[in-house]
Structures are given as structure tokens and as C-alpha cells.
mmCIF file of C-alpha atoms and ligand atoms in Angstrom:
data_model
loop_
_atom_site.group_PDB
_atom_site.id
_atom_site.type_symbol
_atom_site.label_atom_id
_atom_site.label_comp_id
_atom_site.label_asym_id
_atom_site.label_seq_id
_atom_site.Cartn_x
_atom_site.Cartn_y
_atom_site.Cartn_z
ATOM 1 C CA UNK A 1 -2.286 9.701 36.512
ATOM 2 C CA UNK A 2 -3.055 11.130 32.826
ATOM 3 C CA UNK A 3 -3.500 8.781 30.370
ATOM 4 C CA UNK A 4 -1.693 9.403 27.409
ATOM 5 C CA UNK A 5 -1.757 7.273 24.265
ATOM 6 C CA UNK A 6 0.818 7.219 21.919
ATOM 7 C CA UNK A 7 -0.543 6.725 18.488
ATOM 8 C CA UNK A 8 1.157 6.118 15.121
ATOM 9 C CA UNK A 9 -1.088 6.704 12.599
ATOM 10 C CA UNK A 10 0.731 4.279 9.941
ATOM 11 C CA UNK A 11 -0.496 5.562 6.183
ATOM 12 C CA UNK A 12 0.378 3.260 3.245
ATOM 13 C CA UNK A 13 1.109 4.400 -0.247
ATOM 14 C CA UNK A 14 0.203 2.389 -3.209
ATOM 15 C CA UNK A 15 -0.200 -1.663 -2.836
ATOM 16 C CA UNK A 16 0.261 -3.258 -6.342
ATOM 17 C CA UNK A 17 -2.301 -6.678 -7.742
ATOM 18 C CA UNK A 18 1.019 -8.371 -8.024
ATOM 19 C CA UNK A 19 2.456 -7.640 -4.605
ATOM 20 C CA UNK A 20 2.313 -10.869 -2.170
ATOM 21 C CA UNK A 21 1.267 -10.529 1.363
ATOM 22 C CA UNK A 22 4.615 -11.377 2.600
ATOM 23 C CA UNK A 23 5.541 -8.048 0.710
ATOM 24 C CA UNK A 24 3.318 -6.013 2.709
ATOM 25 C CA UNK A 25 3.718 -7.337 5.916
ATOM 26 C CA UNK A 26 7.254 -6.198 5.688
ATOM 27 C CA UNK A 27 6.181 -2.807 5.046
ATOM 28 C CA UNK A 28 3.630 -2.957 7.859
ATOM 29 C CA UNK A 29 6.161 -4.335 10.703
ATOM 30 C CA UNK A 30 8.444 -1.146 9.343
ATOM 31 C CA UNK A 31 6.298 0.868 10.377
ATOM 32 C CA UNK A 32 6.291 -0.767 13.497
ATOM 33 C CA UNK A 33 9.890 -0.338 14.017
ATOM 34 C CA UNK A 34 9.514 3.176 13.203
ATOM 35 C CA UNK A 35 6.568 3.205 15.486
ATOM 36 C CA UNK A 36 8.653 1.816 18.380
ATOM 37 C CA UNK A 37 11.755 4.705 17.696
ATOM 38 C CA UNK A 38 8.914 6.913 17.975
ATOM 39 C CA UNK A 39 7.519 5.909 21.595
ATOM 40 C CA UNK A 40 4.013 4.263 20.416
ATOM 41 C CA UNK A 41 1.827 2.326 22.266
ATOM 42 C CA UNK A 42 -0.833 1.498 19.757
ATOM 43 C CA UNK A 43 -0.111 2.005 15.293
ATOM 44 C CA UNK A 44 -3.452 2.356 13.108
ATOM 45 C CA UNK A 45 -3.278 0.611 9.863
ATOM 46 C CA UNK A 46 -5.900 1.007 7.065
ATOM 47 C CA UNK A 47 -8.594 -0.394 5.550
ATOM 48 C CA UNK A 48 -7.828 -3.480 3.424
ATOM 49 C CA UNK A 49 -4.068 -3.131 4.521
ATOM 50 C CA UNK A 50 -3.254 -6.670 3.033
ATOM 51 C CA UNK A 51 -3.993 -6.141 -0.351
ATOM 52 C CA UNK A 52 -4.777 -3.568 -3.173
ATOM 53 C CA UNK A 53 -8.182 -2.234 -2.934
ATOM 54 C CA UNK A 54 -9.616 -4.916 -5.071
ATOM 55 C CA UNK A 55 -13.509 -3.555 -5.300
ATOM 56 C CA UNK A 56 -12.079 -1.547 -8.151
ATOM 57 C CA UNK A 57 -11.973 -4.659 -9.949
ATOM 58 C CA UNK A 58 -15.179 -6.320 -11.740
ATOM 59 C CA UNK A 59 -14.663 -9.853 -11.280
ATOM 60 C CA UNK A 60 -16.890 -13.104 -11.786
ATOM 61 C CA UNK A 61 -14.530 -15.935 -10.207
ATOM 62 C CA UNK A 62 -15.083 -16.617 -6.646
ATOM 63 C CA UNK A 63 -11.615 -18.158 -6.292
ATOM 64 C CA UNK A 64 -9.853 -15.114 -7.796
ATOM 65 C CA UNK A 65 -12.113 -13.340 -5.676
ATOM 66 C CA UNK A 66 -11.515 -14.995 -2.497
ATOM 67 C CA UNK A 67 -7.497 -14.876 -3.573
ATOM 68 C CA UNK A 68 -8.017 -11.265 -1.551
ATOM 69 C CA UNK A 69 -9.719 -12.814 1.857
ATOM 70 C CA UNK A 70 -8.311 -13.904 5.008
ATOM 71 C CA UNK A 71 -9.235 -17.327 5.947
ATOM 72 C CA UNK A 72 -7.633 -16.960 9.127
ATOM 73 C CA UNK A 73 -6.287 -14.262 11.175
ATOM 74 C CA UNK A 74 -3.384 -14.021 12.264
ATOM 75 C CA UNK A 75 -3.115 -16.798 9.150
ATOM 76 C CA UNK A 76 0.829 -18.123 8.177
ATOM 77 C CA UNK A 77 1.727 -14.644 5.845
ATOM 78 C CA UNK A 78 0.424 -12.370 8.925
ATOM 79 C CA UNK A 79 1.387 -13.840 11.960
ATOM 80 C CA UNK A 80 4.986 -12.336 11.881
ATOM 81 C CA UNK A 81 3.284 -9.036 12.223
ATOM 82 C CA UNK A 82 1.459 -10.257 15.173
ATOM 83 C CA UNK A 83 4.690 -11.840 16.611
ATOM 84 C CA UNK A 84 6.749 -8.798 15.726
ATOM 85 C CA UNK A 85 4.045 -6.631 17.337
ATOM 86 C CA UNK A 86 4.161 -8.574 20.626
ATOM 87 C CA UNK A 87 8.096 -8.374 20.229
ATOM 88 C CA UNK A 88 7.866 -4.689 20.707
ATOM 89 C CA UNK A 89 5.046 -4.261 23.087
ATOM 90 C CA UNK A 90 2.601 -2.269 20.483
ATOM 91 C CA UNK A 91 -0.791 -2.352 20.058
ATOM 92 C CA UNK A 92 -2.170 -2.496 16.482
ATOM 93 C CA UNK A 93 -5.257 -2.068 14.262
ATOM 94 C CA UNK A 94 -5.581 -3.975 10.999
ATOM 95 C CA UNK A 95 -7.724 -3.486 8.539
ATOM 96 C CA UNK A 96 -8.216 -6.796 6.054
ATOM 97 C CA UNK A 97 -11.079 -8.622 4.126
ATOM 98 C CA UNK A 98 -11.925 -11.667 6.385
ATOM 99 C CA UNK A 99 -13.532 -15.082 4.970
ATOM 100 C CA UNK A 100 -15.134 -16.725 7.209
ATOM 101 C CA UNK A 101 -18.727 -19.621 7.831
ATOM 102 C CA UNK A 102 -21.627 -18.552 9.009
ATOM 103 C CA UNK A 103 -24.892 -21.336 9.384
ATOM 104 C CA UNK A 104 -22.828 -23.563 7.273
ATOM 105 C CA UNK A 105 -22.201 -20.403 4.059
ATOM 106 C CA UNK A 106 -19.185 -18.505 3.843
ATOM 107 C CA UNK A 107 -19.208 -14.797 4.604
ATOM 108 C CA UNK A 108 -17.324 -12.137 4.013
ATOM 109 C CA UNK A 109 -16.753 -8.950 5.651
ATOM 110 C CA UNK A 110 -14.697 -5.779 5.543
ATOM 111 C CA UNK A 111 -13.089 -6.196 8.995
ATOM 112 C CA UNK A 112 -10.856 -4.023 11.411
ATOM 113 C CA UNK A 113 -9.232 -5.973 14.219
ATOM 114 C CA UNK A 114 -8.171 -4.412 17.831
ATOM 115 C CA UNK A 115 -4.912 -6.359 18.794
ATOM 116 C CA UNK A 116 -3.465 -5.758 22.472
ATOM 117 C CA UNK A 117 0.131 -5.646 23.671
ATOM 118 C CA UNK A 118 0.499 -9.126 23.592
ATOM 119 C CA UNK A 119 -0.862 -10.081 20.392
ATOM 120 C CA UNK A 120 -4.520 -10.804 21.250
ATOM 121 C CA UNK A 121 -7.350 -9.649 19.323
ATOM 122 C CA UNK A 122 -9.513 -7.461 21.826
ATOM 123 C CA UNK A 123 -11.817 -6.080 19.584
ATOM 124 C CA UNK A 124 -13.378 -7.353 15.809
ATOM 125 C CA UNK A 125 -15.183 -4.915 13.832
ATOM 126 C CA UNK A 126 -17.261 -5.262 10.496
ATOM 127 C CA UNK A 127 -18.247 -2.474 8.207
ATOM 128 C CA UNK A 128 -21.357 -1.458 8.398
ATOM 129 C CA UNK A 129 -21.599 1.424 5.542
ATOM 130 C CA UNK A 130 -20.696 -0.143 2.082
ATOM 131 C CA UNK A 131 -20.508 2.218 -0.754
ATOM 132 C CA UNK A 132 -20.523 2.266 -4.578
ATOM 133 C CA UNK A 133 -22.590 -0.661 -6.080
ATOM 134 C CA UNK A 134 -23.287 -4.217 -6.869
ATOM 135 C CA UNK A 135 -23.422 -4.765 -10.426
ATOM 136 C CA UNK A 136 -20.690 -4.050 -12.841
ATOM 137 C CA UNK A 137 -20.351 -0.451 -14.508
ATOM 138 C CA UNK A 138 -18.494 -0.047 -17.535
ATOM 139 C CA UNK A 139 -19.464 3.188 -18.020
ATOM 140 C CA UNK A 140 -16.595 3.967 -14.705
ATOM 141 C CA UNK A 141 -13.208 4.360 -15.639
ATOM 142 C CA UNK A 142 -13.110 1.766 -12.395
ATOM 143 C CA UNK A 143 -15.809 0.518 -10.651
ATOM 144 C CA UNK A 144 -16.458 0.247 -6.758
ATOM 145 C CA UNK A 145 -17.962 -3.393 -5.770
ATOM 146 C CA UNK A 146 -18.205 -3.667 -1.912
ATOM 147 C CA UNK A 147 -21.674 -4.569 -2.082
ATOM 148 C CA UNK A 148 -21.065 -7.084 -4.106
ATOM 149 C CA UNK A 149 -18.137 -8.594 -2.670
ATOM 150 C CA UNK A 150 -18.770 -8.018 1.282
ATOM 151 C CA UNK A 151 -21.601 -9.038 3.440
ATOM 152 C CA UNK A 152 -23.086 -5.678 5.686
ATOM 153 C CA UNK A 153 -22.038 -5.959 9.195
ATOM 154 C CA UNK A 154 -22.905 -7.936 11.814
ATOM 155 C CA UNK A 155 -21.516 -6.344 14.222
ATOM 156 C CA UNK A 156 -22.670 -2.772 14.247
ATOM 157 C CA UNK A 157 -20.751 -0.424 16.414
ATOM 158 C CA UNK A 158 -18.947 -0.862 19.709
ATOM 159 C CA UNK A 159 -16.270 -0.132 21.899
ATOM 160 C CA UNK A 160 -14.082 -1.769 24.103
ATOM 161 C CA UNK A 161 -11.926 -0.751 27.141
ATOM 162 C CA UNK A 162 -8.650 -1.045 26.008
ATOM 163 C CA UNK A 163 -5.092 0.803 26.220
ATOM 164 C CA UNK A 164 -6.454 2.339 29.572
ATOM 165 C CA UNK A 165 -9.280 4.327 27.446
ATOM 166 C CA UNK A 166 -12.734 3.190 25.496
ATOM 167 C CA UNK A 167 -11.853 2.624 21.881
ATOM 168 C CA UNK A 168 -14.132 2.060 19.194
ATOM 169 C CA UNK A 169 -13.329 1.388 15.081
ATOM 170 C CA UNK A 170 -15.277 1.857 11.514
ATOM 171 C CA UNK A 171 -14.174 1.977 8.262
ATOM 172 C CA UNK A 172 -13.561 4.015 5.735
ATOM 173 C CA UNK A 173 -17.339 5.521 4.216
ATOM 174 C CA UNK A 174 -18.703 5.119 7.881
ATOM 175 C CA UNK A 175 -16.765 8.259 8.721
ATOM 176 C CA UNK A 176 -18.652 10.061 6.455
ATOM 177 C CA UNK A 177 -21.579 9.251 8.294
ATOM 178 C CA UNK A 178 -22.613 11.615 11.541
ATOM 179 C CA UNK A 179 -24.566 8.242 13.694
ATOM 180 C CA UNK A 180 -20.888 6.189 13.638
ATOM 181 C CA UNK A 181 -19.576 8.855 15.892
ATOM 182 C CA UNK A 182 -22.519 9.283 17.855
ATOM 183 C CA UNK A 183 -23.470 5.259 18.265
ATOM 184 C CA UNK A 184 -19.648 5.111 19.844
ATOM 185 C CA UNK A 185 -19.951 8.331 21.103
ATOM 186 C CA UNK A 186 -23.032 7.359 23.328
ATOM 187 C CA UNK A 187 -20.917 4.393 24.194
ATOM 188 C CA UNK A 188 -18.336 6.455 25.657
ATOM 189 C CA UNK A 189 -15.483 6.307 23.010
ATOM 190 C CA UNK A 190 -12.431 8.623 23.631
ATOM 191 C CA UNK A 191 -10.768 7.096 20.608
ATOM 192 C CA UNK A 192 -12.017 5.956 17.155
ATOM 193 C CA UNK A 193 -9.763 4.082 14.936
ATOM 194 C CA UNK A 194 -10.330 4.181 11.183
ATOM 195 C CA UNK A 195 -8.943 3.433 7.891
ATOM 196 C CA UNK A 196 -9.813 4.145 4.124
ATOM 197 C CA UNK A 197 -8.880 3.862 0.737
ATOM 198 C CA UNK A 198 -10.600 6.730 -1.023
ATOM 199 C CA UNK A 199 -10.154 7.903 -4.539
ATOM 200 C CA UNK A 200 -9.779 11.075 -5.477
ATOM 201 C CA UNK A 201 -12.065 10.503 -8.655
ATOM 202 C CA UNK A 202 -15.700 9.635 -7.353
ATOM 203 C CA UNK A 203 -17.386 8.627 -10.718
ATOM 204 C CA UNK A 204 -21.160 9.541 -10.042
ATOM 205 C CA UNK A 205 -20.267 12.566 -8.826
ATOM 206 C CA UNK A 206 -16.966 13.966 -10.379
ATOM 207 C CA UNK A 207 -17.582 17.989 -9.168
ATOM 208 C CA UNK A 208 -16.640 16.316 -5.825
ATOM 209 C CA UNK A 209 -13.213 15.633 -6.952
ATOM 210 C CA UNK A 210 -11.145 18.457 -6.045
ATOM 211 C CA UNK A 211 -13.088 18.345 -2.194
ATOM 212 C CA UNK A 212 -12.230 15.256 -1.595
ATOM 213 C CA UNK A 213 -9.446 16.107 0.600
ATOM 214 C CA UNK A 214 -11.882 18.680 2.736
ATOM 215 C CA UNK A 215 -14.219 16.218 3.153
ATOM 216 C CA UNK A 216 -12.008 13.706 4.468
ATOM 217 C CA UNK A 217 -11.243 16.502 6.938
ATOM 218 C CA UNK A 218 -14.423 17.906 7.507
ATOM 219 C CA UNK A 219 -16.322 14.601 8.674
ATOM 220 C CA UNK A 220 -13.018 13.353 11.116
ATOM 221 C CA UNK A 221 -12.714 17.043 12.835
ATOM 222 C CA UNK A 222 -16.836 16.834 12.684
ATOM 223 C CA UNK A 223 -16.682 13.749 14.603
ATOM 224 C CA UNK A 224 -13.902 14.288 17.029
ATOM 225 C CA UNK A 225 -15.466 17.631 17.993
ATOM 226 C CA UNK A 226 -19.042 16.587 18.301
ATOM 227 C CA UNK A 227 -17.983 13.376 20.560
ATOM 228 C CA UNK A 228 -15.455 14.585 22.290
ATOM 229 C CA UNK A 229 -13.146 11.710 21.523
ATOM 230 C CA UNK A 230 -9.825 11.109 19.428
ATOM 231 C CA UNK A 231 -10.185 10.247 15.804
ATOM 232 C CA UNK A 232 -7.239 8.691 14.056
ATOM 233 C CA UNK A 233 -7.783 9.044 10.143
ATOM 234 C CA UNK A 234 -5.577 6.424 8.076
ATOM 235 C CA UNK A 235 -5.327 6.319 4.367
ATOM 236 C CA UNK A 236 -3.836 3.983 1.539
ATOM 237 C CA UNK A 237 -2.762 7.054 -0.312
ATOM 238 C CA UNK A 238 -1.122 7.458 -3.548
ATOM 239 C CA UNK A 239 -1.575 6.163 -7.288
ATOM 240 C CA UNK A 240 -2.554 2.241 -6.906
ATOM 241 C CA UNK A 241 -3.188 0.626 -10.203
ATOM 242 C CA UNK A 242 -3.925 4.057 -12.005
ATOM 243 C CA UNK A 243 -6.174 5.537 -9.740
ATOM 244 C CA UNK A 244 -5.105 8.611 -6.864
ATOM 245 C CA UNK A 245 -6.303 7.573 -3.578
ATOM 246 C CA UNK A 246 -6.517 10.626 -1.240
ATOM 247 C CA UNK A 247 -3.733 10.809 1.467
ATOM 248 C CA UNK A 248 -4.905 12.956 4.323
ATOM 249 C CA UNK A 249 -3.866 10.501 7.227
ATOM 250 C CA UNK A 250 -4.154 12.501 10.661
ATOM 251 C CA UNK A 251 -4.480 12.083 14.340
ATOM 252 C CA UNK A 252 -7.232 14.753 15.537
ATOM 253 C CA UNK A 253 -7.915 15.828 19.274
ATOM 254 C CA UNK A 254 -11.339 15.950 21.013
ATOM 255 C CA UNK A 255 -11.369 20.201 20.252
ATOM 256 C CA UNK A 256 -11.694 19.308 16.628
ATOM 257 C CA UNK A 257 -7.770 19.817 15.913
ATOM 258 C CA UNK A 258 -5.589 18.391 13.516
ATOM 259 C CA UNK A 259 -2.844 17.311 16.019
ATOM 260 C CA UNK A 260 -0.624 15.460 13.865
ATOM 261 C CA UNK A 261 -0.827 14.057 10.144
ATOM 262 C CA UNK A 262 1.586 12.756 6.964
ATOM 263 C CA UNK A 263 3.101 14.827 4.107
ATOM 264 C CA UNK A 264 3.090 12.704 1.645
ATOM 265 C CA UNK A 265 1.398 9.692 -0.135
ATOM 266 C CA UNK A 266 3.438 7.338 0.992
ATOM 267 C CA UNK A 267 3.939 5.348 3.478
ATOM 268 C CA UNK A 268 4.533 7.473 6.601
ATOM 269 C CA UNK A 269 4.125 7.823 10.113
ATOM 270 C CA UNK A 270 2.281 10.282 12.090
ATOM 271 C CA UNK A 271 2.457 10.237 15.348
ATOM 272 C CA UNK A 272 0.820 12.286 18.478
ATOM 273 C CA UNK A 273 0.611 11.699 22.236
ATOM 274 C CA UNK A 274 -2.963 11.535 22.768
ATOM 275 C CA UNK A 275 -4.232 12.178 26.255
ATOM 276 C CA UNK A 276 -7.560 11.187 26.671
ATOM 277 C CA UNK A 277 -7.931 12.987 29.657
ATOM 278 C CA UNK A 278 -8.504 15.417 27.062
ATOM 279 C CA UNK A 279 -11.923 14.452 26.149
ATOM 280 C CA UNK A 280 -13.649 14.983 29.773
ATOM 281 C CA UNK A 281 -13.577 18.863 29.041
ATOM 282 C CA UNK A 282 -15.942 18.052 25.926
ATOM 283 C CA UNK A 283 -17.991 15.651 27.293
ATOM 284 C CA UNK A 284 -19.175 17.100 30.475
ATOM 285 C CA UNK A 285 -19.763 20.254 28.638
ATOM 286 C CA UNK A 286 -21.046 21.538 25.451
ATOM 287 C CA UNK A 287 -21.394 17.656 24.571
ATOM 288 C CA UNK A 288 -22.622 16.618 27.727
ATOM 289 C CA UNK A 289 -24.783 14.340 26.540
ATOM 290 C CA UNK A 290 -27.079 13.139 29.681
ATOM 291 C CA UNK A 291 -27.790 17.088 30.208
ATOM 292 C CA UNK A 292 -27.944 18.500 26.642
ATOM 293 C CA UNK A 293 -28.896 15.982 24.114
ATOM 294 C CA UNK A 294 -32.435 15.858 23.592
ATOM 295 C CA UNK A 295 -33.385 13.174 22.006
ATOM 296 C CA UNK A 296 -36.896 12.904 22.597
ATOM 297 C CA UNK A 297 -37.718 16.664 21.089
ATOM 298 C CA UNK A 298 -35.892 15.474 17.741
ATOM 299 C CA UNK A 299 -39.167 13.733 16.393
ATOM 300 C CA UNK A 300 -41.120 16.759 16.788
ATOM 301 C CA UNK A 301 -39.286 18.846 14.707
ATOM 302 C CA UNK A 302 -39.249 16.327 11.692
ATOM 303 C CA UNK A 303 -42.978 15.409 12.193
ATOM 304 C CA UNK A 304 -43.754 19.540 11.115
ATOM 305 C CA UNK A 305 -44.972 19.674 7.965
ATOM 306 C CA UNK A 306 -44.401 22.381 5.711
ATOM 307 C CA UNK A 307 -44.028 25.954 6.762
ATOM 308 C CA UNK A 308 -46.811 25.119 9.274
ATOM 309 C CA UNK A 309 -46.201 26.825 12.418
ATOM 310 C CA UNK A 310 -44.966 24.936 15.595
ATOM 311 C CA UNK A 311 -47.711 24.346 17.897
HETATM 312 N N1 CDT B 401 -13.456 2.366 0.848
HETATM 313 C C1 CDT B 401 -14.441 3.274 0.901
HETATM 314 O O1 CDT B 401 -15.398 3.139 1.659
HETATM 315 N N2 CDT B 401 -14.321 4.332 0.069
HETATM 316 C C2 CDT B 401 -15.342 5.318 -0.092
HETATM 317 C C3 CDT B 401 -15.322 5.839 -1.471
HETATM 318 C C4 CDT B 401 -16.675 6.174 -1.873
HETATM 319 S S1 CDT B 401 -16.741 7.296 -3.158
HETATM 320 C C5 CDT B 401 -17.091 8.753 -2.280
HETATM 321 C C6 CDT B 401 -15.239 6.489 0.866
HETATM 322 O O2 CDT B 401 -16.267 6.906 1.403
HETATM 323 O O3 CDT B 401 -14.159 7.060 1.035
#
């Protein structure tokens, strides 16, 4: 029997400083409503879905800090998503910043969560590639703390067998980044979840700018193709406290393909039967990896020096 996924790719416009969880979470389970109408199994959120995207902010107090953390998940303001979720037989990935102890000192992480049918979490991811910088920047028109305000992963990158398929998530900057693919890839994955929030303005490097939508594109379809596997691309799009995020949100076959994606930079629904069958015709040929990939011949090549000649 094929196995076909149904997958809404749920993109987010703006989310205001002021806006309350309870706020968003309505706008979340809409889209799960919508999701249902539109015969979904499993609806992608992004990354940070709870909140604004509040490493744009230079702040100093840890409570005002912490103000954008989940303590627990699902906590009091989230668990009607989770309740409405199991309501309607979907699957879900959330993307949120998560407090939590390690050896007796908090921690904090930018997390992605796989959630099953019935509301469990399956799968827990932290992000392992966290751009921009540490220290605060006036000379930005905003700045871009994650390394200040999240701990790197601990977690690294996995999979899990899930919706009939292997599934694996990152976040946001790791699909830039060819070895998140592959790491999952090697694993198996015939679907990779991700979300971002991702300016249009990138302030070391402005003559970017006007690519950032191709890029976006360019590293998903990259990574699909090279993996064989399913990538579903979700972004908190639009103007959010004076600075365009991209939009771009799509769903994008194992061939490379753009199957489905949004219009706008709002929040909207994308949606494309995904069968994962699909994947087989990648991975047992061109990216056959047991047969092709040659792994131990890559070391040679960057141990050359110069224009010497191969030996
Ligand atoms: N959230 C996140 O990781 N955003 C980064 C912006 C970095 S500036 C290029 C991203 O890679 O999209």
C-alpha cells in the first residue's frame, strides 16, 4: 500500500512583542482546522512559533528574557493546541524556545517537537546551527542573539519512524547547511521538517538581500534532491516589529520539486500529498548511497596540496 502523507505546511505572518500566547495558539489551531478541511495528517509549524523572534532584541534581564521560554511543554497556554490536535487526529511540529535543568543549571534550547496523532511527543529536536552573534551590535539596525540566548544542541540530528515513514527535523540556519541533510539522510529520512524566521535584511552581508528568497530555495530543493527525501520549508513571513522576514514556505518532493508552497506572507496553508514511496527511486539510484558514496576517497582529494598532481 503507498504511503502517502498529507502535509500542511502552516506559514505564519507577523507575531507582535505584545501578542500573548493564548493569541497565537488560536491562530495555530486555525490552521489546524483548515488543515483538517484540507485532508492532513501531519501540519509543520515554524521556528519559534510561540512568540516573536525575540533574538532581534538586545536584552540584559534574564526574567524578561526567559518571559519568551517554555517551562513546560505542552504548558497551560499550549495544551489546547495539543488537545485540539488530538481532537482532529493530526500530527504536528512545533517549533518553540524550551527552558529547561540540566546538572542542576537551566538550559535553553531552540527546540522543534514531533507530536503524534494522539498528542504525544515522538520526537524532540534542538538546534544545532546558531547564527548571528553573542554580544550586542549597535551598529545593526537589529541584532541577531541566538548564541547568546540558546545553548547549542544536545541532541544533534535524528530521525524517528513515525507517520508510517522516517522523519527527521532542524531548524531554520541548519538548512543552509549541506551535512543536516546528509546526517538524516544517512539515517534514512524520507521527510525533514523545518521552520525559520529569516530576514530579508542580513546586516553583515547586505548584497545578499535581494537572494534571500533563492537561497531559501536553493538549499531546501538542494537537500531534497541530494537525499532523496521530502523537505517541508516553513516560514514566519511578513513585517514583524519592522523587519521583512522572507516568506517562501513550500513542500518539496524527493526530485528536487517545488510541489506545493504559500502566496503570501501571511498566515497560509500549503498543502501536498506526499508519497514517500517517492523517495525509493532516488535512493537506490543516483543517491544510492551504500553503492555510490565514497566516503573514504573524500580525504584524498582535500589532503592535495596545491596544483600538485594526483599521485
Ligand atoms: N533563525 C535563523 O536561523 N535565521 C537565520 C538568519 C541568519 S542571517 C542569514 C537563517 O539562516 O535564516
Amino acid at each position: 500500500m503507498a504511503r502517502v502523507i498529507t502535509v500542511g505546511a502552516a506559514q505564519l505572518g507577523p507575531i507582535a512583542r505584545s501578542d500573548s500566547r493564548a493569541r497565537v495558539v488560536e491562530r495555530l489551531i486555525a490552521h489546524l482546522r483548515e488543515a483538517k478541511r484540507m485532508g492532513c495528517d501531519l501540519v509543520v509549524f515554524p521556528e519559534l512559533a510561540l512568540t516573536t523572534f525575540f533574538p532581534r532584541w538586545y536584552m540584559t534581564d534574564q526574567a524578561e528574557i526567559d518571559s519568551f521560554f517554555e517551562r513546560e511543554m505542552p504548558g497551560p497556554e499550549t495544551q489546547p493546541l495539543f488537545d485540539e490536535a488530538r481532537l482532529l487526529r493530526l500530527g504536528f511540529s512545533l517549533g518553540y524556545a524550551e527552558l529547561t535543568e540540566q546538572d542542576g543549571r537551566p538550559a535553553r534550547f531552540n527546540t522543534s517537537i514531533l507530536v503524534d496523532r494522539d498528542g504525544r511527543i515522538i520526537g524532540k529536536y534542538r538546534k544545532v546551527h546558531l547564527p548571528g552573534h553573542r554580544e550586542h551590535e549597535p551598529w545593526r539596525r537589529f541584532q541577531h542573539l541566538e548564541k547568546r540566548y540558546f545553548d547549542v544542541s544536545d541532541t544533534g540530528f535524528r530521525v524517528w519512524r513515525a507517520f508510517d515513514g522516517i522523519l527527521g527535523m532542524c531548524i531554520c540556519n541548519d538548512r543552509r547547511w549541506p551535512e543536516t541533510y546528509r546526517v538524516m539522510g544517512l539515517q534514512g529520512a524520507e521527510m525533514i521538517l523545518l521552520g525559520y524566521n529569516t530576514p530579508v535584511h542580513n546586516p553583515p552581508a547586505p548584497d545578499h538581500d535581494n537572494l534571500s528568497l533563492f537561497h531559501n530555495q536553493l538549499v531546501m530543493q538542494a537537500g531534497a534532491y541530494q537525499n532523496g527525501c521530502w523537505v517541508v520549508g516553513v516560514a514566519k513571513a511578513g513585517d514583524e516589529e519592522n523587519v521583512p522576514m522572507i516568506g517562501g514556505t513550500q513542500i518539496i518532493a524527493p526530485s528536487g520539486m517545488t510541489v506545493a508552497a504559500t502566496r503570501g506572507d501571511g498566515d497560509e496553508l500549503a498543502v501536498a500529498a506526499c508519497d514517500l514511496d517517492a523517495c525509493a527511486s532516488y535512493k537506490t539510484t543516483t543517491f544510492n548511497f551504500a553503492v555510490h558514496r565514497m566516503p573514504q576517497h573524500y580525504g584524498l582529494i582535500t589532503e592535495r596540496k596545491g596544483a600538485e598532481p594526483p599521485p
